[in-house]
Each structure stands twice: as structure tokens, then as C-alpha cells.
Short mmCIF file of C-alpha atoms in Angstrom, two decimals:
data_model
loop_
_atom_site.label_atom_id
_atom_site.label_comp_id
_atom_site.label_asym_id
_atom_site.label_seq_id
_atom_site.Cartn_x
_atom_site.Cartn_y
_atom_site.Cartn_z
CA MET A 728 7.28 36.09 3.55
CA ASP A 729 5.55 33.02 4.86
CA PHE A 730 2.12 32.69 3.23
CA ILE A 731 1.01 29.55 5.02
CA GLY A 732 1.80 30.03 8.70
CA LYS A 733 3.69 26.81 9.16
CA THR A 734 3.96 25.52 12.69
CA SER A 735 7.50 25.59 13.90
CA ASP A 736 7.43 22.16 15.54
CA GLY A 737 5.92 20.22 12.61
CA GLY A 738 9.28 18.91 11.46
CA SER A 739 10.40 17.71 14.85
CA ALA A 740 7.05 16.02 15.55
CA SER A 741 7.36 14.24 12.20
CA ARG A 742 10.91 13.15 13.02
CA ALA A 743 9.82 11.90 16.45
CA GLY A 744 7.01 9.94 14.83
CA ASN A 745 9.41 8.41 12.35
CA ASP A 746 11.87 7.47 15.11
CA LEU A 747 9.06 5.78 17.07
CA GLU A 748 7.94 3.83 13.98
CA ARG A 749 11.52 2.85 13.20
CA GLU A 750 11.85 1.42 16.69
CA LEU A 751 8.54 -0.44 16.25
CA LEU A 752 9.88 -1.94 12.98
CA ARG A 753 13.06 -3.05 14.73
CA ARG A 754 11.03 -4.84 17.37
CA ILE A 755 8.70 -6.34 14.80
CA SER A 756 11.67 -7.73 12.90
CA SER A 757 12.48 -9.80 16.01
CA GLY A 758 8.96 -11.10 16.25
CA ASP A 759 7.45 -8.66 18.80
CA ARG A 760 3.69 -8.91 18.41
CA ASP A 761 2.98 -5.97 20.76
CA ALA A 762 5.03 -3.71 18.50
CA PHE A 763 3.10 -5.04 15.53
CA ARG A 764 -0.16 -4.27 17.27
CA ASP A 765 0.98 -0.70 17.93
CA LEU A 766 2.05 -0.15 14.36
CA TYR A 767 -1.14 -1.71 12.98
CA LEU A 768 -3.29 0.65 15.06
CA ARG A 769 -1.22 3.68 14.06
CA TYR A 770 -1.70 2.94 10.37
CA HIS A 771 -5.22 1.58 10.38
CA ARG A 772 -7.00 4.89 10.71
CA ARG A 773 -5.06 6.84 8.12
CA LEU A 774 -5.13 3.93 5.69
CA ALA A 775 -8.80 3.04 6.27
CA ARG A 776 -10.19 6.38 5.32
CA PHE A 777 -7.89 6.95 2.36
CA LEU A 778 -8.42 3.45 0.99
CA THR A 779 -12.16 3.42 1.54
CA ARG A 780 -12.33 6.65 -0.45
CA LEU A 781 -10.45 4.96 -3.25
CA THR A 782 -12.22 1.61 -3.28
CA HIS A 783 -15.67 2.73 -2.04
CA ARG A 784 -15.83 -0.49 0.03
CA TYR A 785 -14.52 -0.81 3.58
CA GLU A 786 -14.12 -4.56 3.06
CA ASP A 787 -11.67 -3.90 0.22
CA ALA A 788 -9.86 -1.24 2.22
CA GLU A 789 -9.46 -3.65 5.12
CA GLU A 790 -8.15 -6.39 2.82
CA VAL A 791 -5.48 -3.98 1.59
CA ILE A 792 -4.64 -2.85 5.13
CA ASN A 793 -4.28 -6.40 6.39
CA ASP A 794 -2.19 -7.50 3.41
CA THR A 795 -0.01 -4.41 3.80
CA LEU A 796 0.62 -4.90 7.48
CA TRP A 797 1.21 -8.61 6.99
CA ILE A 798 3.93 -7.81 4.47
CA VAL A 799 5.37 -5.29 6.95
CA TRP A 800 5.51 -8.11 9.51
CA GLN A 801 7.41 -10.30 7.05
CA ARG A 802 9.80 -7.65 5.81
CA ALA A 803 10.34 -5.33 8.78
CA GLY A 804 13.99 -6.39 8.90
CA GLU A 805 14.52 -5.22 5.33
CA PHE A 806 13.55 -1.59 6.02
CA ARG A 807 16.39 0.80 5.29
CA ASP A 808 16.69 4.27 6.80
CA ALA A 809 16.91 5.89 3.40
CA SER A 810 13.13 6.37 3.55
CA ARG A 811 10.67 7.46 6.19
CA VAL A 812 8.76 4.48 7.63
CA SER A 813 5.49 5.96 6.42
CA THR A 814 6.85 6.25 2.86
CA TRP A 815 7.89 2.62 2.91
CA ILE A 816 4.53 1.39 4.29
CA MET A 817 2.54 3.61 1.92
CA GLY A 818 4.51 2.20 -0.97
CA ILE A 819 3.44 -1.30 -0.01
CA ALA A 820 -0.18 -0.15 0.50
CA TYR A 821 -0.11 1.65 -2.82
CA ARG A 822 0.93 -1.47 -4.74
CA ARG A 823 -1.63 -3.66 -2.94
CA ALA A 824 -4.39 -1.10 -3.51
CA LEU A 825 -3.54 -0.66 -7.14
CA LYS A 826 -3.88 -4.37 -7.77
CA LEU A 827 -7.19 -4.54 -6.00
CA ILE A 828 -8.58 -1.42 -7.67
CA ARG A 829 -7.53 -2.54 -11.13
CA ARG A 830 -9.06 -5.94 -10.54
CA ALA A 831 -12.37 -4.36 -9.55
CA GLN A 832 -12.16 -1.17 -11.57
CA THR A 833 -15.36 -1.65 -13.45
CA HIS A 834 -17.22 -2.55 -10.32
CA ALA A 835 -15.71 0.35 -8.38
CA ARG A 836 -16.63 2.84 -11.10
CA ALA A 837 -20.20 1.60 -11.18
CA MET A 838 -20.39 1.77 -7.40
CA SER A 839 -19.08 5.29 -7.32
CA LEU A 840 -21.60 6.57 -9.87
CA GLU A 841 -24.47 4.59 -8.34
CA VAL A 842 -23.83 5.59 -4.75
CA LEU A 843 -23.05 9.21 -5.45
CA ASP A 844 -26.04 9.67 -7.78
CA ALA A 845 -28.35 8.03 -5.30
CA GLU A 846 -27.12 10.04 -2.31
CA PRO A 847 -27.13 13.76 -3.09
CA VAL A 848 -25.33 15.91 -0.61
CA ALA A 849 -27.54 16.70 2.33
CA ARG A 850 -28.32 20.43 2.20
CA ASP A 851 -28.67 20.72 5.94
CA ALA A 852 -25.39 19.02 6.70
CA ILE A 853 -22.80 21.04 8.48
CA GLU A 854 -20.63 23.08 6.24
CA ALA A 855 -17.47 21.08 6.73
CA THR A 856 -19.22 17.82 5.82
CA LEU A 857 -20.80 19.38 2.78
CA GLU A 858 -17.44 20.61 1.53
CA ARG A 859 -15.76 17.27 2.08
CA GLU A 860 -18.49 15.25 0.40
CA VAL A 861 -18.63 17.58 -2.60
CA LEU A 862 -14.86 17.32 -2.91
CA GLU A 863 -14.87 13.54 -2.59
CA ARG A 864 -17.47 13.23 -5.29
CA HIS A 865 -15.25 15.14 -7.71
CA LEU A 866 -12.08 13.43 -6.61
CA ALA A 867 -13.70 10.14 -7.57
CA ARG A 868 -13.92 11.41 -11.15
CA LEU A 869 -10.18 12.07 -11.49
CA PRO A 870 -7.95 9.45 -13.09
CA LEU A 871 -6.62 7.13 -10.41
CA GLU A 872 -2.97 8.22 -10.56
CA GLN A 873 -3.91 11.89 -10.28
CA ARG A 874 -6.28 11.24 -7.39
CA LEU A 875 -3.56 9.27 -5.57
CA VAL A 876 -1.07 12.12 -5.89
CA LEU A 877 -3.61 14.48 -4.32
CA GLU A 878 -4.38 11.99 -1.51
CA PHE A 879 -0.74 11.30 -0.76
CA THR A 880 0.03 15.02 -0.70
CA TYR A 881 -2.99 16.57 1.01
CA TYR A 882 -4.34 13.77 3.16
CA LEU A 883 -1.18 11.90 4.06
CA ASP A 884 1.18 14.88 3.95
CA HIS A 885 3.95 13.33 1.85
CA SER A 886 6.51 15.42 0.04
CA CYS A 887 6.79 15.37 -3.73
CA GLU A 888 9.89 13.17 -3.51
CA GLU A 889 8.19 10.75 -1.15
CA VAL A 890 5.15 10.47 -3.45
CA ALA A 891 7.52 9.65 -6.28
CA GLU A 892 9.11 6.94 -4.16
CA ILE A 893 5.75 5.49 -3.17
CA MET A 894 4.45 5.48 -6.74
CA GLU A 895 7.77 4.40 -8.19
CA CYS A 896 7.89 7.22 -10.78
CA PRO A 897 10.04 10.30 -11.42
CA VAL A 898 9.48 13.41 -9.33
CA ASN A 899 8.54 15.34 -12.45
CA THR A 900 5.77 12.86 -13.16
CA VAL A 901 4.32 13.53 -9.71
CA LYS A 902 4.35 17.26 -10.38
CA THR A 903 2.66 16.77 -13.74
CA ARG A 904 -0.01 14.51 -12.28
CA MET A 905 -0.67 17.04 -9.55
CA PHE A 906 -0.88 19.85 -12.11
CA HIS A 907 -3.55 17.97 -14.10
CA ALA A 908 -5.40 16.90 -10.97
CA ARG A 909 -5.63 20.44 -9.77
CA ARG A 910 -6.78 21.69 -13.14
CA LYS A 911 -9.49 19.04 -13.52
CA LEU A 912 -10.66 19.44 -9.96
CA ARG A 913 -10.95 23.18 -10.41
CA ILE A 914 -13.08 22.67 -13.54
CA LEU A 915 -15.32 20.11 -11.85
CA LEU A 916 -15.83 22.30 -8.79
CA SER A 917 -16.56 25.37 -10.89
CA GLU A 918 -19.34 23.49 -12.69
CA ASP A 919 -20.94 22.24 -9.46
CA PRO A 920 -23.43 24.61 -7.83
CA ALA A 921 -23.07 22.67 -4.55
CA ALA A 922 -19.41 23.72 -4.48
CA GLY A 923 -20.29 27.42 -4.70
CA ARG A 924 -18.84 28.35 -1.35
CA SER A 925 -15.55 26.49 -1.17
CA PRO A 926 -13.19 25.09 -2.04
CA MET B 312 -3.95 28.29 -11.06
CA SER B 313 -6.77 30.73 -11.62
CA GLU B 314 -8.19 30.47 -15.09
CA ASP B 315 -7.24 26.94 -15.91
CA LEU B 316 -3.84 26.82 -14.30
CA ASP B 317 -2.44 29.20 -16.87
CA VAL B 318 1.02 29.68 -15.53
CA GLY B 319 2.44 31.37 -18.63
CA ALA B 320 3.07 34.64 -16.80
CA CYS B 321 4.21 32.92 -13.61
CA ASP B 322 7.25 31.08 -12.44
CA SER B 323 5.86 27.80 -13.71
CA GLU B 324 7.98 25.65 -11.42
CA ALA B 325 6.91 27.65 -8.35
CA ALA B 326 3.29 27.24 -9.45
CA ARG B 327 3.77 23.47 -9.75
CA LEU B 328 5.23 23.33 -6.25
CA LEU B 329 2.30 25.18 -4.60
CA PRO B 330 0.61 22.01 -3.21
CA TRP B 331 3.73 21.07 -1.26
CA TYR B 332 4.24 24.67 -0.16
CA ALA B 333 0.72 24.50 1.19
CA THR B 334 1.57 21.39 3.22
CA GLY B 335 4.96 22.66 4.40
CA ARG B 336 6.74 19.74 2.71
CA LEU B 337 9.17 21.63 0.48
CA GLY B 338 12.93 21.84 1.03
CA ALA B 339 14.34 25.21 2.15
CA ALA B 340 15.46 26.33 -1.32
CA GLU B 341 12.18 25.44 -3.04
CA SER B 342 10.13 26.92 -0.23
CA GLU B 343 12.06 30.19 -0.55
CA ARG B 344 11.55 30.23 -4.31
CA VAL B 345 7.79 29.79 -3.98
CA GLY B 346 7.61 32.36 -1.18
CA ARG B 347 9.45 34.91 -3.27
CA HIS B 348 7.16 34.25 -6.22
CA LEU B 349 4.04 34.59 -4.13
CA GLU B 350 5.10 38.08 -3.02
CA HIS B 351 4.43 39.47 -6.50
CA CYS B 352 1.99 36.98 -8.06
CA GLY B 353 -1.65 37.51 -7.10
CA ILE B 354 -2.78 34.59 -9.27
CA CYS B 355 -0.65 32.12 -7.34
CA ARG B 356 -1.69 33.61 -4.00
CA ALA B 357 -5.32 32.91 -4.99
CA ASP B 358 -4.35 29.40 -6.08
CA LEU B 359 -2.58 28.78 -2.79
CA ALA B 360 -5.76 29.76 -0.90
CA HIS B 361 -7.71 27.32 -3.09
CA GLU B 362 -5.26 24.49 -2.48
CA GLN B 363 -5.41 25.11 1.26
CA ALA B 364 -9.21 24.91 1.10
CA VAL B 365 -9.00 21.60 -0.84
CA ARG B 366 -6.58 20.21 1.66
CA SER B 367 -8.74 21.27 4.64
CA ALA B 368 -11.82 19.68 3.12
CA LEU B 369 -9.95 16.48 2.38
CA ARG B 370 -8.64 16.27 5.93
CA ALA B 371 -11.89 17.22 7.68
CA ASP B 372 -12.95 14.55 10.11
CA GLY B 373 -15.60 12.26 8.75
CA THR B 374 -18.49 10.82 10.65
CA ILE B 375 -17.35 7.24 10.05
CA GLU B 376 -15.33 5.59 12.80
CA TYR B 377 -13.31 2.58 11.77
CA ALA B 378 -12.91 -0.35 14.11
CA PRO B 379 -9.43 -1.82 13.67
CA GLN B 380 -9.72 -4.70 16.14
CA ALA B 381 -11.30 -7.23 13.80
CA GLY B 382 -8.67 -6.69 11.10
CA LEU B 383 -5.89 -6.75 13.66
CA ALA B 384 -7.14 -10.04 15.09
CA LYS B 385 -7.39 -11.53 11.61
CA THR B 386 -3.88 -10.47 10.74
CA LEU B 387 -2.44 -11.75 14.00
CA ALA B 388 -4.19 -15.08 13.42
CA ARG B 389 -2.60 -15.18 9.97
CA ILE B 390 0.81 -14.57 11.50
CA ASN B 391 0.28 -17.19 14.18
CA GLU B 392 -0.99 -19.72 11.68
CA LEU B 393 2.05 -19.34 9.48
CA GLY B 394 4.31 -19.61 12.47
CA ARG B 395 3.05 -23.02 13.59
CA GLU B 396 2.39 -24.81 10.39
CA PRO B 397 2.61 -27.39 8.96
CA ASP B 398 2.57 -29.49 12.16
CA ALA B 399 -0.59 -27.85 13.48
CA ALA B 400 -2.46 -28.57 10.29
CA ALA B 401 -2.15 -32.33 10.78
CA GLY B 402 -3.93 -32.44 14.13
CA ALA B 403 -6.11 -29.39 13.81
CA PRO B 404 -9.27 -29.49 15.92
CA PRO B 405 -12.59 -29.07 14.12
CA ALA B 406 -13.01 -25.48 15.29
CA ALA B 407 -9.67 -24.58 13.73
CA ALA B 408 -10.57 -26.45 10.59
CA ALA B 409 -13.84 -24.58 10.34
CA ARG B 410 -12.08 -21.28 10.83
CA ARG B 411 -9.66 -22.14 8.05
CA ALA B 412 -12.55 -22.86 5.74
CA GLY B 413 -13.47 -19.25 6.02
CA THR B 414 -10.02 -17.81 5.21
CA THR B 415 -9.81 -14.90 2.86
CA ARG B 416 -10.15 -14.80 -0.91
CA TRP B 417 -6.42 -13.98 -0.91
CA LEU B 418 -5.53 -17.36 0.42
CA ALA B 419 -7.96 -19.10 -1.87
CA ALA B 420 -6.36 -17.42 -4.86
CA ALA B 421 -2.91 -18.40 -3.63
CA VAL B 422 -3.94 -21.98 -3.25
CA VAL B 423 -5.33 -22.14 -6.78
CA VAL B 424 -2.25 -20.60 -8.36
CA GLN B 425 0.12 -22.72 -6.36
CA ALA B 426 -1.82 -25.90 -6.81
CA VAL B 427 -1.75 -25.48 -10.59
CA GLY B 428 1.98 -24.74 -10.37
CA LEU B 429 2.56 -27.79 -8.22
CA GLY B 430 0.73 -29.98 -10.70
CA LEU B 431 2.61 -28.73 -13.72
CA LEU B 432 5.98 -28.83 -12.06
CA GLY B 433 5.31 -32.20 -10.58
CA SER B 434 4.44 -33.51 -14.04
CA ALA B 435 7.63 -32.09 -15.45
CA LEU B 436 9.74 -33.64 -12.67
CA TYR B 437 7.99 -36.96 -13.11
CA ALA B 438 8.68 -36.96 -16.82
CA ARG B 439 12.34 -36.06 -16.22
CA HIS B 440 13.19 -38.52 -13.47
CA SER B 441 10.68 -41.31 -14.15
CA PRO B 442 10.76 -42.92 -10.69
CA PRO B 443 9.66 -46.52 -10.45
CA ALA B 444 5.98 -47.05 -9.89
CA GLY B 445 4.94 -46.92 -6.23
CA GLU B 446 7.75 -44.63 -5.08
CA TYR B 447 6.85 -41.26 -3.72
CA GLU B 448 8.50 -38.64 -1.56
CA THR B 449 7.32 -37.42 1.82
CA LEU B 450 8.78 -34.68 3.99
CA SER B 451 10.37 -37.29 6.26
CA ALA B 452 11.98 -39.13 3.34
CA PRO B 453 15.45 -38.29 1.97
CA ALA B 454 15.30 -35.32 -0.36
CA GLY B 455 16.51 -37.27 -3.39
CA ALA B 456 17.12 -34.83 -6.24
CA ALA B 457 16.62 -31.93 -3.88
CA ALA B 458 20.04 -31.91 -2.18
CA GLY B 459 20.10 -28.30 -1.04
CA PRO B 460 18.42 -26.33 1.79
CA ARG B 461 14.66 -26.12 2.19
CA VAL B 462 12.64 -22.98 2.64
CA ARG B 463 8.97 -22.26 3.28
CA THR B 464 7.55 -19.55 1.02
CA VAL B 465 4.43 -17.64 0.17
CA PHE B 466 4.16 -16.04 -3.23
CA ASP B 467 2.09 -13.06 -4.35
CA PRO B 468 -1.26 -14.64 -5.31
CA SER B 469 -1.46 -12.55 -8.48
CA MET B 470 1.87 -13.95 -9.77
CA PRO B 471 1.41 -15.67 -13.11
CA LEU B 472 2.30 -19.35 -13.31
CA GLY B 473 5.05 -18.71 -15.87
CA GLU B 474 6.72 -16.29 -13.49
CA LEU B 475 6.51 -18.80 -10.67
CA ARG B 476 8.21 -21.43 -12.80
CA GLY B 477 10.86 -18.91 -13.88
CA LEU B 478 11.60 -17.93 -10.27
CA LEU B 479 11.98 -21.56 -9.25
CA ALA B 480 14.31 -22.22 -12.15
CA THR B 481 16.39 -19.14 -11.35
CA HIS B 482 17.07 -20.38 -7.82
CA SER B 483 17.22 -24.09 -8.78
CA LEU B 484 14.24 -24.90 -6.56
CA VAL B 485 11.53 -27.50 -6.68
CA ILE B 486 8.33 -27.72 -4.75
CA VAL B 487 8.41 -30.53 -2.22
CA ASP B 488 5.29 -29.78 -0.18
CA GLY B 489 2.23 -27.56 -0.06
CA PRO B 490 0.32 -25.49 -0.54
CA SER B 491 -0.60 -25.40 3.18
CA ASP B 492 -3.81 -23.92 4.54
CA ALA B 493 -2.06 -20.56 4.67
CA GLY B 494 -0.90 -20.93 1.07
CA ALA B 495 2.73 -21.72 1.96
CA LEU B 496 4.88 -23.89 -0.28
CA THR B 497 7.93 -25.79 0.89
CA LEU B 498 10.76 -25.57 -1.63
CA ALA B 499 14.08 -27.41 -1.83
CA ALA B 500 17.19 -26.51 -3.75
CA THR B 501 18.22 -29.11 -6.32
CA ARG B 502 21.90 -28.43 -5.69
CA PRO B 503 24.00 -27.53 -2.66
CA THR B 504 23.80 -23.81 -2.16
CA ASP B 505 24.44 -21.21 0.56
CA PRO B 506 21.20 -21.09 2.60
CA GLY B 507 21.63 -17.46 3.55
CA ALA B 508 22.17 -16.38 -0.03
CA LEU B 509 19.15 -18.40 -1.14
CA LEU B 510 16.91 -16.71 1.42
CA ALA B 511 18.31 -13.27 0.62
CA GLY B 512 17.68 -13.89 -3.08
CA LEU B 513 14.09 -14.90 -2.46
CA ARG B 514 13.35 -12.07 -0.04
CA ALA B 515 14.71 -9.54 -2.48
CA ASP B 516 12.03 -10.56 -4.94
CA ARG B 517 8.89 -8.48 -4.47
CA ARG B 518 6.70 -11.41 -5.52
CA VAL B 519 7.92 -13.44 -2.56
CA LEU B 520 5.80 -12.38 0.43
CA PHE B 521 7.37 -14.76 2.87
CA ALA B 522 10.55 -16.88 2.92
CA GLU B 523 11.75 -18.69 6.03
CA PRO B 524 13.94 -21.76 6.68
CA THR B 525 11.96 -24.91 7.41
CA GLY B 526 14.38 -26.04 10.08
CA ARG B 527 14.11 -29.58 8.67
CA ASP B 528 17.48 -29.72 6.95
CA PRO B 529 20.63 -29.81 9.12
CA GLY B 530 22.40 -27.10 7.16
CA GLY B 531 19.13 -25.32 6.40
CA ALA B 532 18.65 -21.71 5.54
CA ARG B 533 18.68 -19.22 8.41
#
């Protein structure tokens, strides 16, 4: 029995997206700036939101995005088909983000507490916004590696094996981090009256 | 995961795979295993519903719209700048010079690290070769001790100085010019070596963000 109602064309859409990005990389490796522009725009949105959530500063997120895509420009010719393009690019973004976050960890933590304490969730916000903001507040309290596994899995739709490749760790470590992330998130949400409805 | 993810009575591996079942990113065998487990495990069915709610909340569209054009323009400028240096730097108009003055912290950090490295390595070379007073090397002068191919490189700005020195020693390289405005160093091999192999070796190193032939040596790296 299928408990999640998967769409039947999800896999082929993903493959088509990967084929397109592979072709963009091939063109980038020969110095095609139009291809670079296309790839940059494809990745900016998904990276911007995810990285801003991690760093709490759009300026930091943009620094990571620009560094990441600049490295992609330099190394496009080194991409091997063993990975999906998105896994390769996310691996680069992950390493750049980790450096930036660790450099500014104290500041980021202070920012997260300060901002979130000062801006309680608006009670009249639409339900979807309320849920997302409540969730993001608690995500920010998870250890970085656990939060990243959740983000890579739920926001960026990577498989367990791809997350392991991105984070350069064993698959079992990914499963364990996810296990602990889910447990902590469940506890945090259960203690938060604002999260009464869902998730 | 109800009640603190207590999976003692469950197929624990199936319970651990629930997040990827929820996203449809499991292989066929694992997906079948989780599906079979869910048929008779109410706890995991409730957990799956919870994970789907978490995922939906995380993916809900936010109100913030990001404008990629400024970052794209900055990155393209960085690419263009690297592609035309170092000749452009010599005759740069004031506007370009002013723009460079506002380059990112990344480049500033790279310049600091590389400048320190240049100083130390230069001192070591000076001590070793003791050239007569008044002699110095320019890019247009013969390479002297650097008899091999030349490459232009950019290193990871967070790379410690000791690692930079180790990397140069590994490839028998010395710094002959830089850092440029974009943080690029020109390196030369101290012994004849295959240019392609040298470039491949540098590019394989994660700390090397950029490695290209300078085009100034007749048998230079390609």
C-alpha cells in the first residue's frame, strides 16, 4: 500500500532537471556565461531561503551562494556523472556554509535568540505562515548537523545517500542525525503552545 | 515516532527511513519495506503524518522574495576580472579601481593570507639563493630558479599558511607574482614538469579554487 500518494512523474521530472543541469555544466566548462547565468538563477532561490534560514542573514547567504557558484564556474569540467548535479552543488554550498556558520556561530546564535524573542509569531497570520515560523524557530534550536539533514531531506528533497555524499559522512550517520533531529523537534513542538495545531 | 521515537516494537530500520519515504526518495526495496511495515504499525503511520506536516511547513512559500540579479552581477564581474588580469590591473581606470576597493571580505582575507605567505616564502628564497644586491625578478625577466611551467591560482582564503607552504613544496612551486586584486597568485615550478599533470594535481586539491595556465611560458600548462 502506498501511504504517501507519490506522483508518478516525479522521478522523470527530476531526471529531466538533472539532464538540463548537466548540459548547463558542460557549457559552463567551455566558458559559456549564458549557461552560468541560467544555472545561477536556478540555484539562487533554493539556496537563498535555505541558507538564510541557517545563517539568519541574507548577506551571509548571498556570500555563500556567490562563492558556491563561482567554484562551480571554475570546476564545472570536473563534474562526474556519478552524482546528480544538485548533490554536487549542494556539497560545495554545504562546505562553504559550514565555514561561514562556524566562523560566526556565536553571532548567529545571538541573532537567532534576539530576533526570535523580539518577534513573537503574529497570531493573526495565516495558518501556513504561522506553522512555518513556529517550525523555523524550533529548527534553529537543533544542532547544526541535525538541522542540515532535515533541510537537505525535506526542503531540498535529497535522498539519504545524497545527503551522506553532500555532508561527507556515512549513510548511517545521516539516519542517526535525522532520528535525533525528529525526536528533538517533536519534544520542542510539544512544549510550544503556538504549535498546538500542527505539525 | 510517537512517544519519543520509541521504535522498540517497530521495525526500527523502517522507522528510521520514514522521512525519505515521506519524500518519495527511497529505493524500491526500502520503499516496499517501509510500506509493508506501515500496514500494521499505527505508531509509524502517525509518525509519517507528522513528518509530512513538518515537510509541508518547511516548504511553504515564504513572504520574502529574493533578488538574484545583484549577486549574479557581482559573480560575473568576479569571473570577468579574473579572466582579464593581470594586464587590466596595470591600466585600470579610476572607476574600476574604486570598484575594486569595495571587493568582498573574501578577497580581502585572501590577500592577507597570501601576502603573508608571499613574504615568508620570499624571505626563505632570498636566504637560500642570496642574489646580489640590486637584482630582482619581474614577470618579463627570465624565470631563473623557476624553470618549469607557470600557473595562476587562487587558494581557499581560510587555508592556513602552513598548508599553503606544504602545498607549494609538494608541487615544487614558488610564488613569482601576486596577489592580484582578485587574490590570484602566479606560481612557477622550480623544475621541468608536465604542465597538464601540474594543473590536474592542483585542481584535484579542494583548497585550490582556481588554477589556470598563465600563457606566458612557451610550454606552459594547458
